Coordinates of C-alpha atoms and ligand atoms in Angstrom, one line a residue:
S1 CA 117.5 110.4 95.8
S2 CA 115.5 112.7 98.0
K3 CA 113.3 109.8 99.2
M4 CA 113.4 108.5 102.8
E5 CA 115.4 105.3 102.9
S6 CA 116.1 102.8 105.6
I7 CA 118.7 104.2 107.9
T8 CA 119.8 100.8 109.2
D9 CA 120.1 99.5 105.6
I10 CA 122.4 102.4 104.8
L11 CA 124.5 101.9 107.9
H12 CA 124.6 98.2 107.3
Q13 CA 126.1 98.8 103.9
L14 CA 128.6 101.4 105.1
F15 CA 129.8 99.3 108.0
H16 CA 129.9 96.2 105.9
T17 CA 132.3 97.9 103.6
A18 CA 134.4 99.2 106.5
I19 CA 134.5 95.9 108.3
C20 CA 135.4 93.9 105.2
A21 CA 138.2 96.4 104.4
A22 CA 139.5 96.4 108.0
F23 CA 139.5 92.6 108.4
P24 CA 140.1 91.0 105.1
D25 CA 141.2 87.8 106.8
I26 CA 137.7 87.2 108.2
T27 CA 135.2 85.7 105.8
D28 CA 131.6 87.0 106.3
P29 CA 132.3 89.2 109.4
P30 CA 129.3 90.1 111.6
V31 CA 127.8 93.5 111.0
V32 CA 125.6 94.5 114.0
I33 CA 123.6 97.7 113.7
A34 CA 121.0 98.8 116.3
V35 CA 119.0 101.8 117.2
A36 CA 120.7 103.4 120.2
A37 CA 119.1 103.6 123.6
S38 CA 117.3 106.9 124.1
N39 CA 120.1 108.7 125.7
P40 CA 121.6 111.4 123.4
K41 CA 125.1 110.6 124.6
F42 CA 125.0 107.2 123.0
G43 CA 124.3 108.7 119.6
D44 CA 121.4 107.7 117.5
Y45 CA 122.5 104.3 116.2
Q46 CA 125.2 101.9 117.2
C47 CA 127.5 99.5 115.5
N48 CA 128.3 96.7 117.9
S49 CA 130.5 94.5 115.7
A50 CA 133.9 95.0 117.4
M51 CA 133.1 92.6 120.3
P52 CA 132.1 89.5 118.2
I53 CA 135.0 90.2 115.8
A54 CA 137.4 90.2 118.8
N55 CA 136.0 86.9 119.8
I56 CA 136.7 85.5 116.4
Y57 CA 140.3 86.6 116.7
K58 CA 140.6 85.3 120.2
Q59 CA 139.5 81.8 119.1
S60 CA 142.4 81.7 116.6
G61 CA 144.8 82.7 119.4
K62 CA 145.3 86.4 118.4
K63 CA 145.4 89.0 121.1
V64 CA 143.2 92.0 120.2
T65 CA 141.1 94.5 122.1
P66 CA 137.6 95.4 120.8
R67 CA 138.4 99.2 121.2
N68 CA 141.3 98.9 118.8
L69 CA 139.1 96.9 116.4
A70 CA 136.4 99.6 116.6
Q71 CA 139.0 102.2 115.7
K72 CA 140.1 100.1 112.7
I73 CA 136.5 100.0 111.6
L74 CA 136.2 103.7 111.8
D75 CA 139.4 104.2 109.9
N76 CA 137.9 102.3 107.0
L77 CA 134.4 103.8 107.2
P78 CA 133.4 105.6 103.9
S79 CA 131.9 109.0 104.5
H80 CA 128.2 109.5 104.0
P81 CA 126.1 112.7 104.3
M82 CA 123.8 110.9 106.7
V83 CA 126.5 110.3 109.3
E84 CA 127.6 113.4 111.3
K85 CA 130.2 111.6 113.4
C86 CA 131.0 108.4 115.2
E87 CA 132.5 107.9 118.6
I88 CA 133.9 104.8 120.3
A89 CA 132.5 104.2 123.8
G90 CA 132.9 101.6 126.6
P91 CA 134.6 98.3 125.6
G92 CA 134.2 99.0 121.9
F93 CA 130.7 100.2 121.0
I94 CA 130.6 102.6 118.0
N95 CA 128.0 105.4 118.6
I96 CA 126.7 106.9 115.4
F97 CA 125.3 110.4 115.2
L98 CA 123.0 111.5 112.3
N99 CA 123.4 114.6 110.4
R100 CA 120.6 117.2 110.7
D101 CA 120.9 118.7 107.2
Y102 CA 120.5 115.3 105.8
A103 CA 117.4 114.7 108.0
V104 CA 115.9 118.0 106.9
K105 CA 116.4 117.1 103.3
K106 CA 114.8 113.7 103.6
L107 CA 111.8 114.9 105.6
Q108 CA 111.3 117.9 103.3
A109 CA 110.8 115.5 100.4
I110 CA 107.5 114.4 102.0
F111 CA 105.9 117.7 101.0
Q112 CA 106.6 117.3 97.4
N113 CA 106.1 113.6 96.9
G114 CA 104.0 112.5 99.8
V115 CA 105.1 109.7 102.2
Q116 CA 106.8 107.3 99.8
P117 CA 107.5 103.6 100.6
P118 CA 111.1 102.3 100.7
T119 CA 112.1 100.5 97.5
V120 CA 111.7 96.7 97.4
E121 CA 111.9 94.2 94.6
R122 CA 108.4 93.7 93.1
K123 CA 106.8 90.4 93.8
K124 CA 103.4 88.7 93.3
I125 CA 101.8 87.9 96.6
I126 CA 98.7 85.9 97.5
I127 CA 97.3 86.6 100.9
D128 CA 94.7 84.2 102.2
F129 CA 92.7 85.8 105.0
S130 CA 89.3 86.1 106.7
S131 CA 88.1 82.8 105.2
P132 CA 85.0 82.1 107.2
N133 CA 82.8 79.0 106.7
I134 CA 79.5 79.2 105.0
A135 CA 76.5 78.7 107.3
K136 CA 78.6 78.5 110.3
E137 CA 78.7 82.0 111.8
M138 CA 81.7 84.2 111.1
H139 CA 83.2 84.4 114.6
V140 CA 85.8 86.5 116.4
G141 CA 88.6 84.3 115.2
H142 CA 87.7 85.2 111.7
L143 CA 87.5 88.8 112.7
R144 CA 91.1 88.7 113.8
S145 CA 92.2 87.1 110.6
T146 CA 90.2 89.7 108.7
I147 CA 91.8 92.6 110.6
I148 CA 95.3 91.3 110.6
G149 CA 95.1 90.2 107.0
E150 CA 93.7 93.5 105.7
T151 CA 96.6 95.4 107.4
I152 CA 99.2 93.1 106.0
A153 CA 97.6 93.4 102.5
R154 CA 97.6 97.2 102.9
L155 CA 101.3 97.2 103.9
L156 CA 102.2 95.1 100.9
E157 CA 100.2 97.3 98.6
F158 CA 101.9 100.4 100.0
L159 CA 105.2 98.8 99.1
N160 CA 103.8 98.4 95.5
F161 CA 103.7 94.6 95.5
E162 CA 101.2 92.9 93.3
V163 CA 98.8 91.7 96.0
H164 CA 95.9 89.3 95.6
R165 CA 93.6 89.2 98.6
I166 CA 91.9 85.8 98.7
N167 CA 89.0 84.7 100.8
H168 CA 89.3 80.9 101.1
I169 CA 85.9 80.4 102.4
G170 CA 84.7 77.0 103.6
D171 CA 81.9 76.4 101.0
W172 CA 82.3 72.8 100.2
G173 CA 82.4 70.8 103.4
T174 CA 80.2 67.9 104.6
Q175 CA 78.0 70.4 106.4
F176 CA 76.3 71.1 103.1
G177 CA 74.7 67.6 103.1
M178 CA 72.6 68.3 106.1
L179 CA 71.9 71.9 105.1
I180 CA 70.6 70.9 101.7
A181 CA 68.6 68.0 103.1
H182 CA 67.1 70.3 105.7
L183 CA 66.4 73.0 103.1
Q184 CA 64.5 70.4 101.0
D185 CA 62.3 69.5 103.9
R186 CA 61.7 72.9 105.3
F187 CA 61.2 74.7 101.9
P188 CA 60.2 72.1 99.3
D189 CA 59.7 75.0 96.8
H190 CA 63.1 76.6 97.3
L191 CA 64.0 75.9 93.7
E192 CA 61.1 78.1 92.5
K193 CA 61.1 80.8 95.1
M194 CA 63.7 82.2 97.5
P195 CA 63.1 80.8 101.0
P196 CA 62.9 83.4 103.7
I197 CA 66.1 82.5 105.6
S198 CA 68.3 85.3 106.8
D199 CA 69.6 83.7 109.9
L200 CA 71.7 80.8 108.8
Q201 CA 73.0 80.2 112.2
S202 CA 69.7 79.0 113.6
F203 CA 69.0 77.2 110.3
Y204 CA 72.4 75.4 110.8
K205 CA 71.5 74.6 114.4
E206 CA 68.2 73.0 113.4
A207 CA 69.8 70.9 110.7
K208 CA 72.6 69.8 113.1
E209 CA 70.0 68.7 115.7
R210 CA 68.2 66.6 113.2
F211 CA 71.5 65.2 111.9
D212 CA 72.5 64.1 115.4
E213 CA 69.1 62.6 116.3
D214 CA 67.5 61.3 113.2
E215 CA 69.3 58.3 111.5
E216 CA 67.2 58.5 108.3
F217 CA 67.9 62.3 108.0
K218 CA 71.6 61.6 108.5
K219 CA 71.6 59.1 105.6
R220 CA 69.9 61.6 103.4
A221 CA 72.5 64.2 104.4
Y222 CA 75.3 61.9 103.3
D223 CA 73.6 61.2 100.0
S224 CA 73.3 65.0 99.5
V225 CA 77.0 65.5 99.9
V226 CA 77.8 62.9 97.3
K227 CA 75.2 64.4 94.9
L228 CA 76.5 67.9 95.5
Q229 CA 80.1 66.9 94.9
S230 CA 79.2 65.2 91.7
F231 CA 77.6 68.5 90.6
E232 CA 74.0 67.3 90.5
P233 CA 72.1 70.5 89.2
K234 CA 69.4 70.6 91.9
H235 CA 71.9 70.2 94.7
I236 CA 74.2 72.8 93.1
K237 CA 71.2 75.2 93.0
A238 CA 70.4 74.6 96.7
W239 CA 74.0 75.0 97.6
K240 CA 74.3 78.3 95.7
L241 CA 71.3 79.6 97.5
I242 CA 72.7 78.8 100.9
C243 CA 76.1 80.3 100.0
D244 CA 74.4 83.5 98.8
V245 CA 72.7 84.0 102.2
S246 CA 76.0 83.7 104.0
R247 CA 77.8 85.8 101.5
K248 CA 75.4 88.7 102.0
E249 CA 76.0 88.5 105.8
F250 CA 79.8 88.4 105.4
Q251 CA 79.7 91.4 103.0
K252 CA 77.9 93.5 105.6
I253 CA 80.9 93.1 107.9
Y254 CA 83.4 93.7 105.2
D255 CA 81.6 96.9 104.1
R256 CA 81.5 98.3 107.6
L257 CA 85.2 97.5 108.3
D258 CA 86.3 98.6 104.8
I259 CA 87.8 95.2 103.9
T260 CA 88.4 94.1 100.3
L261 CA 88.6 90.4 99.4
K262 CA 88.2 88.2 96.4
E263 CA 86.2 85.0 97.1
R264 CA 87.9 81.8 96.1
G265 CA 86.5 79.2 98.3
E266 CA 87.1 75.5 98.7
S267 CA 84.6 74.7 95.9
F268 CA 86.8 76.6 93.4
Y269 CA 89.4 73.9 94.0
Q270 CA 87.1 70.8 93.7
T271 CA 88.3 69.7 90.2
R272 CA 91.8 70.9 90.9
T273 CA 91.8 68.7 94.0
E274 CA 90.9 65.7 91.9
K275 CA 93.8 66.5 89.6
I276 CA 96.4 66.9 92.3
V277 CA 95.4 63.8 94.1
K278 CA 96.0 61.9 90.9
E279 CA 99.4 63.5 90.5
L280 CA 100.4 62.8 94.0
E281 CA 99.2 59.2 93.6
E282 CA 101.1 58.7 90.4
A283 CA 104.3 60.2 91.8
G284 CA 104.1 57.6 94.7
F285 CA 103.6 60.1 97.5
L286 CA 100.4 58.5 98.9
E287 CA 100.4 55.7 101.4
N288 CA 97.4 53.5 102.2
D289 CA 96.4 53.7 105.8
D290 CA 93.4 51.7 106.8
G291 CA 91.6 52.7 103.6
R292 CA 92.6 56.3 103.7
K293 CA 95.3 57.7 101.5
I294 CA 97.8 59.7 103.5
M295 CA 100.9 61.8 102.7
W296 CA 103.8 62.4 105.0
G297 CA 105.7 65.7 105.1
D298 CA 109.2 65.8 106.4
E299 CA 111.1 65.1 109.7
S300 CA 109.6 68.3 111.2
T301 CA 106.1 66.9 111.1
T302 CA 104.7 64.1 113.1
V303 CA 101.2 63.7 111.6
P304 CA 100.4 63.0 107.9
F305 CA 97.9 64.7 105.7
T306 CA 94.8 62.8 104.8
I307 CA 94.5 63.3 101.1
V308 CA 91.6 60.9 100.5
K309 CA 89.2 59.7 103.1
S310 CA 88.2 56.0 103.3
D311 CA 84.9 56.9 101.7
G312 CA 86.8 58.4 98.8
G313 CA 86.0 62.0 99.7
F314 CA 88.5 64.8 99.8
T315 CA 89.5 66.9 102.9
Y316 CA 90.6 70.3 104.1
D317 CA 94.1 68.9 103.6
S318 CA 93.6 67.9 100.0
S319 CA 91.9 71.1 98.9
D320 CA 94.8 73.1 100.5
M321 CA 97.3 71.1 98.5
A322 CA 95.3 72.0 95.4
A323 CA 95.2 75.7 96.5
I324 CA 98.9 76.0 97.1
K325 CA 99.7 74.3 93.8
H326 CA 97.4 76.8 92.1
S327 CA 99.2 79.7 93.8
F328 CA 102.7 78.7 92.9
A329 CA 102.5 76.7 89.8
N330 CA 103.8 78.2 86.6
R331 CA 101.3 77.2 84.0
L332 CA 98.5 78.9 82.2
Q333 CA 95.5 79.5 84.5
E334 CA 97.8 79.3 87.5
E335 CA 99.0 82.1 89.6
K336 CA 102.8 82.0 89.5
A337 CA 103.0 83.7 92.8
D338 CA 106.3 84.4 94.5
W339 CA 104.9 84.5 98.0
V340 CA 101.8 83.1 99.7
I341 CA 100.7 84.3 103.2
Y342 CA 98.1 82.5 105.2
V343 CA 96.4 84.4 108.1
V344 CA 94.8 81.7 110.2
D345 CA 94.4 81.1 113.9
S346 CA 97.4 79.4 115.6
G347 CA 95.3 76.3 116.2
Q348 CA 96.0 75.5 112.6
A349 CA 99.8 75.9 112.8
T350 CA 100.4 72.2 112.5
H351 CA 98.1 71.9 109.4
F352 CA 100.1 74.6 107.7
Q353 CA 103.5 73.1 108.7
I354 CA 102.4 69.8 107.1
L355 CA 101.1 71.7 104.1
F356 CA 104.4 73.4 103.5
A357 CA 106.4 70.2 104.1
C358 CA 104.2 68.2 101.6
A359 CA 104.3 71.0 99.1
K360 CA 108.1 71.0 99.2
K361 CA 108.2 67.3 98.9
A362 CA 105.9 67.3 95.9
G363 CA 108.0 70.0 94.2
I364 CA 105.2 72.6 94.3
L365 CA 107.0 74.9 96.8
D366 CA 110.7 75.7 96.0
P367 CA 112.3 77.4 99.0
K368 CA 114.9 79.0 96.8
K369 CA 112.3 80.8 94.7
H370 CA 109.2 81.0 96.9
R371 CA 108.3 82.4 100.3
V372 CA 105.4 81.1 102.4
D373 CA 104.3 82.4 105.7
F374 CA 101.8 81.1 108.2
V375 CA 100.7 84.2 110.1
G376 CA 99.1 82.7 113.1
F377 CA 97.3 84.5 116.0
G378 CA 96.0 83.7 119.4
V379 CA 92.4 83.3 120.6
V380 CA 90.1 86.1 121.6
L381 CA 89.1 86.1 125.2
G382 CA 86.2 87.8 127.0
E383 CA 86.9 90.1 130.0
D384 CA 86.5 87.0 132.3
K385 CA 89.5 85.6 130.5
K386 CA 87.4 82.8 129.1
K387 CA 86.6 82.1 125.5
F388 CA 84.7 85.1 124.1
K389 CA 81.0 84.1 124.3
T390 CA 77.6 85.7 125.1
R391 CA 76.2 85.3 128.5
S392 CA 74.0 82.4 127.3
G393 CA 77.1 80.7 126.0
D394 CA 76.5 81.3 122.3
S395 CA 79.3 82.6 120.1
I396 CA 79.1 86.4 119.6
R397 CA 77.7 87.5 116.3
L398 CA 80.0 90.0 114.6
V399 CA 77.2 92.3 113.6
D400 CA 76.1 92.6 117.2
L401 CA 79.7 93.3 118.2
L402 CA 80.1 96.1 115.7
D403 CA 76.8 97.6 116.8
K404 CA 77.9 97.5 120.4
G405 CA 81.1 99.2 119.3
L406 CA 79.1 102.0 117.7
E407 CA 77.0 102.4 120.8
K408 CA 80.0 102.6 123.1
A409 CA 81.9 105.0 120.8
L410 CA 79.0 107.4 120.9
D411 CA 78.8 107.2 124.7
K412 CA 82.5 108.0 124.8
L413 CA 82.1 111.1 122.5
K414 CA 79.1 112.3 124.5
E415 CA 81.1 111.9 127.7
K416 CA 83.6 114.3 126.2
G417 CA 80.8 116.6 125.2
R418 CA 81.5 116.3 121.5
D419 CA 77.8 115.9 120.6
K420 CA 77.5 119.6 121.5
V421 CA 80.3 120.8 119.3
L422 CA 80.1 118.6 116.2
T423 CA 77.4 118.7 113.5
P424 CA 75.3 115.4 113.4
D425 CA 77.3 114.4 110.3
E426 CA 80.6 115.0 111.9
L427 CA 79.5 113.2 115.0
K428 CA 78.5 110.2 113.0
R429 CA 81.8 110.1 111.2
A430 CA 83.7 110.4 114.5
Q431 CA 81.6 107.6 116.0
E432 CA 82.4 105.2 113.1
S433 CA 86.0 106.2 113.1
V434 CA 86.3 105.5 116.8
A435 CA 84.2 102.4 116.9
Y436 CA 85.8 100.5 114.0
G437 CA 89.2 102.0 114.7
C438 CA 89.3 100.9 118.3
I439 CA 88.3 97.3 117.4
K440 CA 90.9 97.1 114.7
Y441 CA 93.6 98.8 116.7
A442 CA 93.1 96.8 119.9
D443 CA 93.7 93.7 117.8
L444 CA 96.6 94.9 115.8
S445 CA 98.5 96.5 118.7
H446 CA 98.8 93.2 120.5
N447 CA 101.5 90.8 119.5
R448 CA 99.4 88.5 117.3
N449 CA 100.9 85.4 118.8
H450 CA 99.3 86.1 122.1
E451 CA 95.7 85.6 123.0
Y452 CA 93.9 88.9 123.6
I453 CA 91.2 90.1 125.8
F454 CA 88.4 91.9 124.1
S455 CA 87.3 94.8 126.2
F456 CA 85.5 97.9 124.9
D457 CA 86.3 99.8 128.0
K458 CA 90.0 99.2 127.5
M459 CA 90.0 99.9 123.8
L460 CA 88.1 103.1 124.3
E461 CA 90.4 104.6 126.8
D462 CA 91.8 108.0 125.7
K463 CA 95.2 107.5 127.3
G464 CA 97.9 105.0 126.4
N465 CA 98.4 103.1 123.2
T466 CA 94.8 103.1 122.0
A467 CA 93.0 104.2 118.8
V468 CA 91.1 106.9 120.6
Y469 CA 94.3 108.5 122.0
L470 CA 96.0 108.4 118.5
L471 CA 93.0 109.7 116.6
Y472 CA 92.7 112.7 119.0
A473 CA 96.4 113.3 118.8
F474 CA 96.3 113.3 115.1
T475 CA 93.3 115.7 114.9
R476 CA 95.2 118.0 117.2
I477 CA 98.4 118.0 115.2
R478 CA 96.4 118.6 112.0
S479 CA 94.6 121.5 113.5
I480 CA 97.9 123.3 114.3
A481 CA 98.5 124.2 110.7
R482 CA 94.9 125.0 110.3
T483 CA 94.9 127.6 113.1
A484 CA 97.7 129.3 111.2
N485 CA 95.5 129.2 108.1
F486 CA 97.7 126.7 106.3
T487 CA 95.8 124.5 103.8
P488 CA 97.7 121.5 102.3
E489 CA 98.4 123.5 99.2
K490 CA 99.8 126.4 101.2
I491 CA 102.0 123.9 103.1
K492 CA 103.4 122.7 99.9
E493 CA 104.2 126.2 98.9
L494 CA 105.7 127.0 102.2
S495 CA 107.9 123.9 102.1
K496 CA 109.6 125.4 98.9
K497 CA 110.7 128.4 100.9
E498 CA 111.1 127.2 104.4
N499 CA 112.8 124.2 106.0
I500 CA 111.6 121.9 108.7
S501 CA 113.1 123.0 111.9
L502 CA 115.3 120.4 113.7
E503 CA 117.4 122.7 115.8
H504 CA 115.7 122.4 119.2
E505 CA 116.5 119.2 121.1
K506 CA 112.9 118.1 121.1
E507 CA 112.5 118.9 117.4
W508 CA 115.5 116.8 116.6
K509 CA 114.2 114.0 118.7
L510 CA 110.9 114.0 116.8
G511 CA 112.7 114.3 113.5
K512 CA 114.7 111.2 114.2
V513 CA 111.6 109.2 115.1
L514 CA 110.0 110.3 111.8
L515 CA 113.1 109.2 109.9
R516 CA 112.6 105.7 111.1
F517 CA 109.5 105.2 109.1
P518 CA 111.1 103.2 106.3
D519 CA 112.8 100.9 108.8
E520 CA 109.6 100.3 110.7
I521 CA 107.8 99.4 107.5
L522 CA 110.6 97.0 106.4
K523 CA 110.7 95.4 109.8
T524 CA 107.0 94.6 109.6
L525 CA 107.4 93.4 106.0
N526 CA 110.1 91.0 107.3
D527 CA 108.2 89.4 110.2
L528 CA 104.6 90.3 109.5
Y529 CA 103.9 91.6 113.0
P530 CA 101.6 94.6 112.6
H531 CA 102.0 95.7 116.3
H532 CA 105.4 97.2 115.3
I533 CA 103.5 99.9 113.3
C534 CA 101.2 100.5 116.3
E535 CA 104.1 100.9 118.6
Y536 CA 105.8 103.2 116.1
V537 CA 102.8 105.5 115.6
Y538 CA 102.3 105.7 119.4
E539 CA 105.9 106.7 119.8
I540 CA 105.4 109.4 117.1
A541 CA 102.4 110.7 119.0
T542 CA 104.1 110.8 122.4
T543 CA 107.3 112.3 121.0
F544 CA 105.2 115.0 119.3
T545 CA 103.6 115.8 122.6
E546 CA 107.0 116.3 124.2
F547 CA 108.0 118.6 121.3
Y548 CA 104.7 120.5 121.5
D549 CA 105.0 121.1 125.2
S550 CA 108.3 122.8 124.9
C551 CA 108.2 124.5 121.4
Y552 CA 105.5 126.9 120.3
C553 CA 104.3 126.6 116.7
V554 CA 101.8 129.4 116.7
E555 CA 102.0 132.2 119.3
K556 CA 98.9 134.1 120.2
D557 CA 98.4 137.1 122.4
S558 CA 95.9 137.3 125.2
S559 CA 93.0 138.2 122.9
G560 CA 93.7 135.1 120.8
D561 CA 95.3 136.9 117.8
I562 CA 98.2 135.2 116.1
V563 CA 101.4 137.2 116.8
K564 CA 104.0 134.8 115.6
V565 CA 104.2 131.7 113.5
N566 CA 107.2 129.4 113.5
Y567 CA 107.1 128.1 110.0
G568 CA 109.8 125.4 110.5
R569 CA 107.7 123.9 113.3
I570 CA 104.4 124.1 111.3
L571 CA 106.2 122.0 108.7
L572 CA 107.5 119.6 111.3
A573 CA 104.0 119.2 112.7
E574 CA 102.6 118.6 109.2
A575 CA 105.3 116.0 108.4
T576 CA 104.3 114.2 111.6
A577 CA 100.7 114.2 110.6
M578 CA 101.5 112.9 107.1
I579 CA 103.5 110.0 108.5
M580 CA 100.9 109.2 111.1
E581 CA 98.2 109.3 108.4
K582 CA 100.1 106.7 106.3
C583 CA 100.4 104.4 109.4
F584 CA 96.7 104.9 110.0
H585 CA 95.9 103.9 106.5
I586 CA 97.9 100.7 106.8
L587 CA 96.2 99.9 110.1
G588 CA 92.8 100.6 108.6
L589 CA 92.1 103.6 110.9
K590 CA 90.1 106.4 109.3
P591 CA 91.0 109.7 111.0
V592 CA 88.5 112.5 110.8
E593 CA 89.3 116.2 110.6
K594 CA 87.1 117.0 113.6
M595 CA 86.2 114.8 116.5
Ligands
LIG1 N1 87.8 78.2 106.6 C1 88.9 77.9 107.5 C2 88.4 78.1 109.0 O1 87.5 78.7 109.3 C3 90.1 78.8 107.3 C4 90.7 78.7 105.9 C5 92.1 79.2 105.9 N2 92.7 79.1 104.6 C6 93.2 78.0 104.1 N3 93.7 78.0 102.9 N4 93.1 76.8 104.7 O2 89.0 77.5 109.9

């Protein structure tokens, strides 16, 4: 087909065939394919299988040299239009050189069909992300989950999977006891008229203070939980009211950051939790431990799940058992998912390890059929490398953080004098693109396992691997075609007559980076680390700059009139922009035409 495909996958298949044919006496021989170091003499890709195969022979007493083995591999290599030539180097490396005509054909397809995803087997995937807790403020940890989760969801959607984005909000915890009791005291008429609470954080704080100090209040709070959990109508009404206030606040954040989620909080699983607890009990998985009912996972886990508390109540553990069952189970009203992904801070790694172990034990999760991933991430630190807090020690409200981002982004644009060039409308779009883009990108470009330091100054730098640098680079690349009066329609027309140019050394270098797109996507699909895509798009931008510095696309005379247009390069620039745009979409960055 004319679609871009994973180069390493194709090479893997070719070399697998060659190696099996060359060494029929070795079962399951190693096939090692890598992108070559960026020295043109090493070729573009490498096959490094000869050395491990030589070791296998040495172990069985045969004398072989890796160089001879490499030659045998090449003798058996089927030909393929993608591969120009192969050379043996050093002790037995095989350097692989790509064919330019093949590359032109693959990149050219972008103009007719757009940037298409590599083909994967369709699966149903549930991704649980964001998942803040009602009444407790949505904090920067939830922001990380929201940003990383959204990007993984976009990646999966781009690959045409069936994706369900689930917001597993904490809407059924014991905190509702004190919130409802406090609501009843503060606003006795709340059932008739909506109480004027918009700031649940301070409401929560008040309730918590009373809970800690007032024994009588504490007792009423406990009673309220019991009543709520047995669905007493007045308590349900008060609970809904509190949830709605939170929900509205969460939605503001989601709207600003362009996040889509379907709410399915802990309360959704309440009756399902009752059911699964009964099933686990009947199957003999529960053990009595000082009045609580616990369940052990496997050898890899050292703590059990608390399925039922000593007061008979359920826990975070039990509702997650109900949720995972609902995701995988194969009955009516259940999801029948193939893959479930949880995007939650690394502090909960153990919880999910036990969850997966217990789900396997209970026969809910079948490793042969299902995939589960815990996508953990490190904490967000302030510039002082301490936990990210306001000066007064409170946790930072996300709305304030986003507002601050807008303010700083505008400063940045003014510093560059953009307010004098752009219309107010364009300026506003650029401001939002930069503000939200830089917050998302700073998060995504760090390895998610590491903690990361939140710094507006760093993320708004216009050099290095930042959103600002990339958004500017993109705008510049897009404007190249525009200066030569090429609209997207005209580009499409042009691409039918002219080919992308990959002759010049720098053109070819850029072309090969662009061809890696499917591989970068599949790599990220495999390990769910979004920073791969950030590094890739940054590499595209810097390789483009190298190309642009040594190859003219549009030549102008001293009066600014166009004297010559290099069509092959206009096409190369446009293909670059299209692939960058796709990466931006996955990362949640919104490029603007002018900034
Ligand atoms: N609400 C939880 C928290 O804020 C995160 C929930 C994650 N999802 C899950 N299925 N446990 O810590």
